[in-house]
Coordinates of C-alpha atoms in Angstrom, one line a residue:
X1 CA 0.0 0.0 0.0
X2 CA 1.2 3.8 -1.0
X3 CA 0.7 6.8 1.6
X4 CA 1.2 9.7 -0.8
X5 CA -0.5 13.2 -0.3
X6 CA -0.2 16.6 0.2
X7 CA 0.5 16.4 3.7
X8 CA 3.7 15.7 5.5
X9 CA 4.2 12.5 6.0
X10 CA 5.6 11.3 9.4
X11 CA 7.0 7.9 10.8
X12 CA 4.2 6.7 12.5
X13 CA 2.5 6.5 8.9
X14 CA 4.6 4.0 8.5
X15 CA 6.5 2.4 11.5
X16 CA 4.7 1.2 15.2
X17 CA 7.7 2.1 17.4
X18 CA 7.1 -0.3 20.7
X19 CA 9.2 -0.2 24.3
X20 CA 9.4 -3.9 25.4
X21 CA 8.8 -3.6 29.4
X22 CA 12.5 -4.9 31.4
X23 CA 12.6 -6.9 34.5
X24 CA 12.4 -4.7 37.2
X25 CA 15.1 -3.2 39.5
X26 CA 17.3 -4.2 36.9
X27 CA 19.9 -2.2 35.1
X28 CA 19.7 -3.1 31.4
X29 CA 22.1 -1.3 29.1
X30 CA 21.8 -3.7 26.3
X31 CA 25.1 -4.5 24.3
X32 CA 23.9 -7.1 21.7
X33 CA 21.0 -9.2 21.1
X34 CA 20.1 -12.7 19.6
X35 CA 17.2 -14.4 18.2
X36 CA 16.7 -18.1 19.6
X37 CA 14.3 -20.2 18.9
X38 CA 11.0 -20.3 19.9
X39 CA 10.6 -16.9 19.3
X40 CA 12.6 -16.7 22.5
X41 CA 15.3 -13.4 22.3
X42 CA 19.0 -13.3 24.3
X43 CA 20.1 -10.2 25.2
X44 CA 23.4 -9.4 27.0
X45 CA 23.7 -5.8 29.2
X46 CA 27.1 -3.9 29.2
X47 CA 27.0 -4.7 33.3
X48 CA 27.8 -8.4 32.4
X49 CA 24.2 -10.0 32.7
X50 CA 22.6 -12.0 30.3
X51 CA 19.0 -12.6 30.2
X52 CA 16.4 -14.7 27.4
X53 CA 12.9 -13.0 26.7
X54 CA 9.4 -14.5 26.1
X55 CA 6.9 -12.5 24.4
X56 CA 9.0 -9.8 22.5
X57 CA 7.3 -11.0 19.4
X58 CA 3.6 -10.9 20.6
X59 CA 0.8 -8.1 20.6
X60 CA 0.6 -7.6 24.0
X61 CA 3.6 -6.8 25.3
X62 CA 2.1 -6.6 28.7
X63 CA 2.5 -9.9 29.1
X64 CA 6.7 -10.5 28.5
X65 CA 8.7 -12.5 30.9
X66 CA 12.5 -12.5 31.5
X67 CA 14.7 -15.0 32.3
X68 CA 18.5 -14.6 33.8
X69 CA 20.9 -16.8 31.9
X70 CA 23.9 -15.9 33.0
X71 CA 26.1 -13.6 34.2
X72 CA 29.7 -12.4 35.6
X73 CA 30.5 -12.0 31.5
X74 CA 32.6 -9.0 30.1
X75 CA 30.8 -6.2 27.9
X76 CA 29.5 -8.6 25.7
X77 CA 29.1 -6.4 22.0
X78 CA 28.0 -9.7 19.7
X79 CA 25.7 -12.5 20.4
X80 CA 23.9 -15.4 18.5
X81 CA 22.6 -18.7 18.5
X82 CA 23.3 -22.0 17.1
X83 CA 23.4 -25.7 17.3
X84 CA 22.2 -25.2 21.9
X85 CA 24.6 -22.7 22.2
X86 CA 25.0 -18.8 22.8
X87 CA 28.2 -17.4 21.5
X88 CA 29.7 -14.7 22.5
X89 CA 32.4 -11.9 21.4
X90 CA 33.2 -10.5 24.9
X91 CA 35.8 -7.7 25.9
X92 CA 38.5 -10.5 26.1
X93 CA 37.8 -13.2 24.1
X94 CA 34.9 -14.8 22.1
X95 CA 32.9 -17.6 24.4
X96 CA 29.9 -20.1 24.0
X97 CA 27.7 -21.3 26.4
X98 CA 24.7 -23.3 27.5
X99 CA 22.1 -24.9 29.5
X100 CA 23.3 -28.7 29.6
X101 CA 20.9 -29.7 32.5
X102 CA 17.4 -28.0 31.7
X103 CA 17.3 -25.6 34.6
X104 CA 17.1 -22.4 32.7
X105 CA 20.5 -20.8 33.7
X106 CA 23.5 -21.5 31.6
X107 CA 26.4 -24.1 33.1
X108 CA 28.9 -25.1 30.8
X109 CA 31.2 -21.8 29.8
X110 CA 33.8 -23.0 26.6
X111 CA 36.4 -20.1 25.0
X112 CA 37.2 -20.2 22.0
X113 CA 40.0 -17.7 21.5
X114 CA 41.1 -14.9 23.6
X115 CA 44.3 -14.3 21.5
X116 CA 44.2 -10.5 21.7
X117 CA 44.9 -8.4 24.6
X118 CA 43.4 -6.2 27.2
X119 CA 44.5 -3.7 29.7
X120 CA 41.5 -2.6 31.9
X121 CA 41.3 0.5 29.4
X122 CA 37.4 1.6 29.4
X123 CA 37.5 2.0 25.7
X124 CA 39.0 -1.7 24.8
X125 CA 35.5 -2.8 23.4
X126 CA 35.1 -5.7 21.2
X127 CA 31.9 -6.2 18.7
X128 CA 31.9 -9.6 16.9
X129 CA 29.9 -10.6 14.3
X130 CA 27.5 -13.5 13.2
X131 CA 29.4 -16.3 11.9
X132 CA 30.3 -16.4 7.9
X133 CA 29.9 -19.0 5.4
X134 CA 32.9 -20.6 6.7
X135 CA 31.8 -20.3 10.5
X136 CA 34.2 -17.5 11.1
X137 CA 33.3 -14.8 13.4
X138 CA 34.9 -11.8 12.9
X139 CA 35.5 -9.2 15.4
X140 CA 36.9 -5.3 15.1
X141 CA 39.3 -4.5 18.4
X142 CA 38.9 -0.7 19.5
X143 CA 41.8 0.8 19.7
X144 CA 42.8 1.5 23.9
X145 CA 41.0 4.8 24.8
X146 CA 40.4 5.1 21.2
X147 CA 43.6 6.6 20.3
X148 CA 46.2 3.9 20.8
X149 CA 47.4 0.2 21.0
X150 CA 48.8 -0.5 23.9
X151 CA 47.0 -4.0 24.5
X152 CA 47.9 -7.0 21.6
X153 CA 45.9 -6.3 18.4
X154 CA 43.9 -3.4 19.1
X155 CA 42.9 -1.1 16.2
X156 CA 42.3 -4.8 14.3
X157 CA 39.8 -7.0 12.6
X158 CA 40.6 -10.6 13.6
X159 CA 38.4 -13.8 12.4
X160 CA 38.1 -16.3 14.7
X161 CA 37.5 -19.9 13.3
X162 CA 35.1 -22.8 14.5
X163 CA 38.0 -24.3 15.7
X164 CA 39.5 -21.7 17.5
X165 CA 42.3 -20.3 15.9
X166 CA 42.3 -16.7 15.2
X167 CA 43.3 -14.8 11.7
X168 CA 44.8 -11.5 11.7
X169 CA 42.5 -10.1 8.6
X170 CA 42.6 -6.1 8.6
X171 CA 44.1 -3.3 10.1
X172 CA 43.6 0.3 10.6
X173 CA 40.5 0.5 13.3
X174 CA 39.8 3.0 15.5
X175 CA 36.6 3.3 17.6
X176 CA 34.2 0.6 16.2
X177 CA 30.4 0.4 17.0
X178 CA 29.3 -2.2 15.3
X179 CA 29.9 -5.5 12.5
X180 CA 27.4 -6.6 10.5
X181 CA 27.0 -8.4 6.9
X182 CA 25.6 -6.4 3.8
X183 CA 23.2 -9.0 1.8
X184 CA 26.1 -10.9 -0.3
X185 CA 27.9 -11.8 2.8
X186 CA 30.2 -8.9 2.8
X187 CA 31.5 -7.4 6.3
X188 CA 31.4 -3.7 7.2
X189 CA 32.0 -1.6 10.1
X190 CA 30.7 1.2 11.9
X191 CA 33.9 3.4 12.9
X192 CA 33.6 6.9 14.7
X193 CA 35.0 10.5 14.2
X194 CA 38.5 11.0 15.7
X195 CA 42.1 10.5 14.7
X196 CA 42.4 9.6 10.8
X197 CA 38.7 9.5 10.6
X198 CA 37.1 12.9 9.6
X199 CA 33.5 11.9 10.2
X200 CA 32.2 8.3 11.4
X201 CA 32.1 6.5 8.4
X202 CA 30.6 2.4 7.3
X203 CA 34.1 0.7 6.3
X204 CA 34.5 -2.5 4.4
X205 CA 36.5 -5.2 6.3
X206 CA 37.9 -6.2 2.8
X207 CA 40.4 -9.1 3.8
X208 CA 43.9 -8.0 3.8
X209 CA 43.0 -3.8 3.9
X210 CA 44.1 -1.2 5.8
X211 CA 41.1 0.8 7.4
X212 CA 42.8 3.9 7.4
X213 CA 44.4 4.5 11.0
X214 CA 47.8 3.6 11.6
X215 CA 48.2 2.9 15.2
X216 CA 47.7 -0.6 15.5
X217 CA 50.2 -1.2 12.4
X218 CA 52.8 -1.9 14.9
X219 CA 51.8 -5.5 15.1
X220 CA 52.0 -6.6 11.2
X221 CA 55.4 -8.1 12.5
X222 CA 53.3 -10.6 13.9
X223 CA 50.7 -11.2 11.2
X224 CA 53.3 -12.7 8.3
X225 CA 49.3 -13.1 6.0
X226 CA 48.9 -9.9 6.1
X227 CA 52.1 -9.0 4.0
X228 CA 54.6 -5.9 4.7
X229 CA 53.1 -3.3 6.8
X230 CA 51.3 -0.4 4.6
X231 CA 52.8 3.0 4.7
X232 CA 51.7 5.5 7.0
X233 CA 49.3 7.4 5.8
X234 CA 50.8 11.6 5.3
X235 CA 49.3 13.7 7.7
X236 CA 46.5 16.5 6.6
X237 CA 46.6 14.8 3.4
X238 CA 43.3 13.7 1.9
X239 CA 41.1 10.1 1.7
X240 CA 42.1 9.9 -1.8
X241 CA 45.9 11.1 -2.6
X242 CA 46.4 8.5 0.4
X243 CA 44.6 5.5 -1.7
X244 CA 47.0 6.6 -4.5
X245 CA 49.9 6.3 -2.3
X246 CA 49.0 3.5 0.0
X247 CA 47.7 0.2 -2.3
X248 CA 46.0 -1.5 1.0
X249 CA 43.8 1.3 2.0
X250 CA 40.1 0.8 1.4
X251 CA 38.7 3.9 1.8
X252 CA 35.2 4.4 3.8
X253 CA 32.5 3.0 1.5
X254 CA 30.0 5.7 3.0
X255 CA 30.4 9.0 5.4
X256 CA 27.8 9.8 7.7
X257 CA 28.7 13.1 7.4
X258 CA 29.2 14.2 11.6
X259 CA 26.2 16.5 13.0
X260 CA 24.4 16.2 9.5
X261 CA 23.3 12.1 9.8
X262 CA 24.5 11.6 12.8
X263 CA 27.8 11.3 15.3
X264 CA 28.5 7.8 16.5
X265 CA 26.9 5.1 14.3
X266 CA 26.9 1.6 15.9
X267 CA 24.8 -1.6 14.7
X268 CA 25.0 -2.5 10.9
X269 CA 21.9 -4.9 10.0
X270 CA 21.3 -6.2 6.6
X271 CA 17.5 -6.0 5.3
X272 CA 16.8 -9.9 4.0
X273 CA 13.4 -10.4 5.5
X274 CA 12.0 -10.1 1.3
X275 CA 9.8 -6.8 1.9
X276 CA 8.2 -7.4 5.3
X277 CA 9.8 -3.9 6.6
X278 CA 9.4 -1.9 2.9
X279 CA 11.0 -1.4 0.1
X280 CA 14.3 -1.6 1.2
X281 CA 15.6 -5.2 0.4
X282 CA 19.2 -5.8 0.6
X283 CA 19.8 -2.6 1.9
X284 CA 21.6 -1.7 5.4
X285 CA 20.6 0.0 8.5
X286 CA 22.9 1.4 10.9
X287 CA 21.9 2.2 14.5
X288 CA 22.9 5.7 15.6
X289 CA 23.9 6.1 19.4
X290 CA 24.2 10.1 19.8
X291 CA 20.9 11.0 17.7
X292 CA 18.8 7.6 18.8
X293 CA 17.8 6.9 15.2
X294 CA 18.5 4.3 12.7
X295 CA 19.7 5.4 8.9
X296 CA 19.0 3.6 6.4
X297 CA 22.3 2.9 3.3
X298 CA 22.0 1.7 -0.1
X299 CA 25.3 0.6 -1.2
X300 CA 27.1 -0.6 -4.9
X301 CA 30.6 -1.2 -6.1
X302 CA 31.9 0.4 -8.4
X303 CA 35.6 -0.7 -9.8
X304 CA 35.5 -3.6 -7.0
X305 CA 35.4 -0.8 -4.3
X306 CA 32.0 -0.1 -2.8
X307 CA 30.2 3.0 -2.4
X308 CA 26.7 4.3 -2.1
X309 CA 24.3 6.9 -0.1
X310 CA 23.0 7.1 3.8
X311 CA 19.2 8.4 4.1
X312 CA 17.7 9.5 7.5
X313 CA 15.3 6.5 8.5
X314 CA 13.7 6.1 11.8
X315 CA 13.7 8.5 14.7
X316 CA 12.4 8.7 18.0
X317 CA 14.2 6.3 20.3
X318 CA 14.4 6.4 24.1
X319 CA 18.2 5.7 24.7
X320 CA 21.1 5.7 21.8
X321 CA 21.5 3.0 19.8
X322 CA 24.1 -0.2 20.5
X323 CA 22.6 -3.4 19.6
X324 CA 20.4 -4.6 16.9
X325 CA 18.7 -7.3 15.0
X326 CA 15.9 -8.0 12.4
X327 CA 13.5 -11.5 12.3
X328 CA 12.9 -12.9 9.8
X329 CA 9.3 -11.5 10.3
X330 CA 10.4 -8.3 9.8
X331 CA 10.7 -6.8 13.2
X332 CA 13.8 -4.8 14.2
X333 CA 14.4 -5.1 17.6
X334 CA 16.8 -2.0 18.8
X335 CA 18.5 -1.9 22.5
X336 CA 19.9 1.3 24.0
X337 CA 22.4 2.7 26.9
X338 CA 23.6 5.9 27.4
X339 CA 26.0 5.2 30.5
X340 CA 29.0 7.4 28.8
X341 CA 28.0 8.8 25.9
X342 CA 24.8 11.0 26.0
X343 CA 21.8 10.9 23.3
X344 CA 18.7 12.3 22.3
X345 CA 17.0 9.1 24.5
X346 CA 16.7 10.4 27.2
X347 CA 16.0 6.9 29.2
X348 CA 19.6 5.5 30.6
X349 CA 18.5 2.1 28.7
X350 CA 16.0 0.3 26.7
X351 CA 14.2 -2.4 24.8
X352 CA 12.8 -1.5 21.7
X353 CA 10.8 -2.9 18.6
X354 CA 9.8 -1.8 15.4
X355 CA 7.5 -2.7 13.1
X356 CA 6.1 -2.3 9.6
X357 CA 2.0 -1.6 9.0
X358 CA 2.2 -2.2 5.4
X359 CA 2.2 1.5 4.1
X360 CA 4.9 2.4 2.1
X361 CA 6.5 5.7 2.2
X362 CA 7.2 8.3 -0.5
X363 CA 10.8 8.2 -0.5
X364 CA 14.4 7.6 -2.2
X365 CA 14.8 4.0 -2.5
X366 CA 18.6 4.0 -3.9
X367 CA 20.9 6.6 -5.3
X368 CA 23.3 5.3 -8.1
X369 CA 26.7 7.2 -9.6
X370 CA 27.1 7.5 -13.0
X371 CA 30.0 8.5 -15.3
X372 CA 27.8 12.3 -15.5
X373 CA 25.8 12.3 -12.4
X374 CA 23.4 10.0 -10.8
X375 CA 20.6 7.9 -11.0
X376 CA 17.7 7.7 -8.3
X377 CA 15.2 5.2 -7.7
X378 CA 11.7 6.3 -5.8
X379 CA 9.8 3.8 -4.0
X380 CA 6.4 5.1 -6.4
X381 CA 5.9 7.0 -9.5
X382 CA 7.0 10.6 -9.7
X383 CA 5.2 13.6 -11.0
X384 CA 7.0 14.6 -14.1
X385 CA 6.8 18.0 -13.6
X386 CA 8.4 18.3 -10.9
X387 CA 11.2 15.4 -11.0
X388 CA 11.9 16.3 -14.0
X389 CA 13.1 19.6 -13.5
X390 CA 16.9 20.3 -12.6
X391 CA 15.4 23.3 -10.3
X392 CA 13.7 20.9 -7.9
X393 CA 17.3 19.8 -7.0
X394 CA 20.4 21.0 -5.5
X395 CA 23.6 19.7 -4.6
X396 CA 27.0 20.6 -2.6
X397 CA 29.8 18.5 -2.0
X398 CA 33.1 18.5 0.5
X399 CA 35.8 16.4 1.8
X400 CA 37.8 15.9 4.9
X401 CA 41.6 16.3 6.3
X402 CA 43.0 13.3 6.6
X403 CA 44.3 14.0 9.7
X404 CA 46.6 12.8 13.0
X405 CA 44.0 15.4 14.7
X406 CA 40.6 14.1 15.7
X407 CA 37.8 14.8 13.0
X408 CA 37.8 16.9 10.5
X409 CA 36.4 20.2 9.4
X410 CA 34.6 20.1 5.9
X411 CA 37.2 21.0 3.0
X412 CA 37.5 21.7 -0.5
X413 CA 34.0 22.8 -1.2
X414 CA 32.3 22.5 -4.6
X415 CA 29.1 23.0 -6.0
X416 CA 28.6 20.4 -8.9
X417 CA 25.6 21.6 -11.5
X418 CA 22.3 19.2 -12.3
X419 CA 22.0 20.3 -15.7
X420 CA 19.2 18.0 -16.7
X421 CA 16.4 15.4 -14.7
X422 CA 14.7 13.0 -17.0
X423 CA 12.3 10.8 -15.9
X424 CA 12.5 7.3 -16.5
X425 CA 10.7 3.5 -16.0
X426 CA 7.0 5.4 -15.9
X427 CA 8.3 7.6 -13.1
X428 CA 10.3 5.4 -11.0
X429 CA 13.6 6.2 -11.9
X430 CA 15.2 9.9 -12.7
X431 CA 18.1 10.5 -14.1
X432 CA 20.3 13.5 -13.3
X433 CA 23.6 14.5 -15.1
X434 CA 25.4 16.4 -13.6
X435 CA 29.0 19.0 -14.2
X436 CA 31.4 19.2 -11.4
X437 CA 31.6 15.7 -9.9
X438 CA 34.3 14.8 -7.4
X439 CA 36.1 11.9 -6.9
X440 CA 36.8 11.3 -3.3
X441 CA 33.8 13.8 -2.2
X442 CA 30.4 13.2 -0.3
X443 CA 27.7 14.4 -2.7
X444 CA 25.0 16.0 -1.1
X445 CA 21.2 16.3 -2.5
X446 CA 18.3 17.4 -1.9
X447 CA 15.4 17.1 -3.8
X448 CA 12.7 18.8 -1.8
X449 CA 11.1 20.3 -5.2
X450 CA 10.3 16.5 -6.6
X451 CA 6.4 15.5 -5.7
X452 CA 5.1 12.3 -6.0
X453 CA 2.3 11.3 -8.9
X454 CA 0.1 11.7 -6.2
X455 CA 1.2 15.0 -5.2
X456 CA 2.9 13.7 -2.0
X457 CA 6.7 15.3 -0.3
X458 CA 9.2 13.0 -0.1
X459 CA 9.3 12.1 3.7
X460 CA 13.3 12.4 4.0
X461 CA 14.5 14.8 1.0
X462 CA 18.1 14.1 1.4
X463 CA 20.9 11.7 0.4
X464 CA 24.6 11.9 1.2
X465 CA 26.3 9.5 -1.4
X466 CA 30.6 9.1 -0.9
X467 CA 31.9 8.6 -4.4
X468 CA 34.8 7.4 -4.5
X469 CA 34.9 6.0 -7.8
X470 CA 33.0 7.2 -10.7
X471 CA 32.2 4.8 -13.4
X472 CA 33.8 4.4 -16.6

């Protein structure tokens, strides 16, 4: 079903935003989550608990129960089932566990690897992923206090295998927030403003690349499969004179450009439910912890690097975004915590759910480069009028230092031109070329002028795509 009309759409057109009620007295700052079966759901709290859920699926939420599974565990930031067991990527090492004699509480605790260090650093976090095709779990090491490496392998991306052994497999990390899978089994991350990162950015864990910080370099010595270390990166230099000079650097396949979409992005979830939560199949959400939304990224790759836009999605949370995870129903269940970092939330934790009603918004589905401008996709027809018309446009584009310094002011300002819109696939499609693109530059739009068929806005108007390749 469309919701197209004059008036403004809003989120709750869309989207039933839920709080799932918590056991009481207890202090739930949730760090990852996993589905189970029997529509059961695990979720693990930065305090160490870890506790199973009954209901979180039903309509009356009223009637949800918690269970304590374990506890005593270490910031766990990565969580899922399979085969009877919870694993686990905690500060120190990646664990499984189970209930092996029925009572509801968890009593056999097996590590798998804890090959990398820790020093009792706050900021030593470590956010694991789902396993891979090959059963790997791969997990991104923050660097200590986010600036250095003073424990073994921080400011990396390790896999560890079914077996236990871990695989040094990229470098260059700073201040992770998440690890998720993009629909072809690729693995990004969510990394955070600071040193060498200009804005928080989604990265591509491409085996083998260099991420773009250089602290944690200092331990290729004992990765021999990683090859010679990369050079260091030149300091105020820029993303894309450093990929010329450094043949290992993959640069961020999308900015979230700070202030703009958001500050500290943290959960990466791939959309593969087949349309049960819109349009947006295959595409990514990212969890936001500072602004307590979730943006929504369509990605592509473009000369084998990828690439794409982030669109403003879903608003409205109670506590900023760590954790989250989509069934296969559709529903995106969201935890929060704002114990150290502040958000928009203004709850110190929650428990959240979202769900689809059916109506689709008018919006951007997917923004796509081109060797002279861009192609966008809508989620319904366009009036042709309107979308066709260059003046219902603009754009603006920038880049950042590259930079020893933390973050980055905007730099090297341009102002491509959309010198024509034509409207394509009976006013799905519209195709803008464009003078002045830049490789290496986020490309800002906005196309508040465009109206649907139906006369309807577009419910978020703007797209931020990072090009940094365009195509033959």
């Amino acid at each position: 079903m469309i919701l197209s009309c004059a008036s403004a759409q809003q989120q709750s057109d869309f989207y039933t935003r839920e709080e799932i009620p918590l056991p009481a007295g207890e202090v739930m700052e949730l760090g990852s989550i996993a589905l189970m079966p029997g529509h059961k759901v695990a979720v693990t709290t930065r305090r160490g608990d870890l506790w199973i859920c009954s209901g979180a699926y039903e309509s009356d939420l009223s009637k949800v129960t918690w269970q304590k599974f374990a506890e005593g565990l270490h910031e766990p930031f990565g969580m899922f089932w399979k085969d009877g067991w919870l694993y686990l990527t905690q500060r120190p090492e990646v664990t499984r566990l189970k209930d092996s004699d029925g009572d509801g509480r968890a009593d056999l605790f097996e590590t798998i690897n804890s090959d990398w260090g820790i020093n009792g650093n706050y900021h030593e976090y470590a956010f694991g992923s789902d396993p891979d095709k090959n059963g790997d779990i791969w997990a991104v090491l923050c660097l200590t206090g986010s600036f250095t490496a003073e424990s073994p392998w921080r400011g990396w991306c390790v896999r560890i295998t079914p077996d236990g052994q871990m695989i040094p497999t990229a470098s260059g990390i700073r201040s992770p927030g998440g690890i998720g899978f993009n629909a072809e089994g690729d693995v990004f991350y969510t990394d955070n403003q600071g040193v060498w990162n200009g804005s928080s950015s989604l990265k591509w864990l491409k085996p083998g690349s260099f991420q773009g910080n250089p602290s944690g370099n200092v331990f290729y010595p004992d990765a021999p499969n990683m090859g010679p270390r990369p050079a260091d990166p030149v300091d105020k230099s820029r993303i894309l004179a450093e990929r010329k000079r450094i043949p290992e650097f993959v640069p961020p396949a999308v900015i979230l450009p700070h202030a703009k979409v958001g500050h500290s992005p943290t959960a990466i979830v791939a959309d593969t439910t087949g349309g049960k939560f819109g349009p947006w199949d295959k595409q990514l959400y990212v969890g936001e912890q500072t602004k307590s939304e979730v943006q929504r990224v369509s990605l592509e790759k473009v000369n084998g690097i990828y690439q794409g836009a982030v669109f403003h999605f879903l608003s409205g949370f109670q506590a900023g975004i760590v954790p989250m995870r989509q069934a296969d129903d559709g529903t995106l269940f969201v935890g929060g915590t704002n114990r150290g970092w502040a958000s928009s939330g203004t709850k110190p934790f929650t428990f959240e759910r979202v769900r689809w009603n059916g109506k689709t918004p008018f919006e951007i589905l997917a923004m796509g480069a081109k060797k002279d401008g861009f192609e966008l996709t809508f989620t319904e027809p366009v009036d042709p009028a309107t979308a066709g018309s260059p003046e219902s446009y603009s754009m603006d584009a920038w880049t950042y230092i590259y930079q020893a310094e933390y973050g980055s002011p905007e730099v090297d300002q341009a102002t491509p031109k959309i010198t024509s819109a034509e409207v394509l696939e009976g006013g799905r499609k519209v195709r803008l070329t464009i003078e002045g693109l830049v490789q290496g530059h986020v490309h800002h739009l906005s196309a508040g002028g465009v109206r649907s068929a139906a006369g309807g806005k577009l419910w978020h108007p703007e797209a931020w795509y990072t090009l940094n390749e365009i195509p033959d």
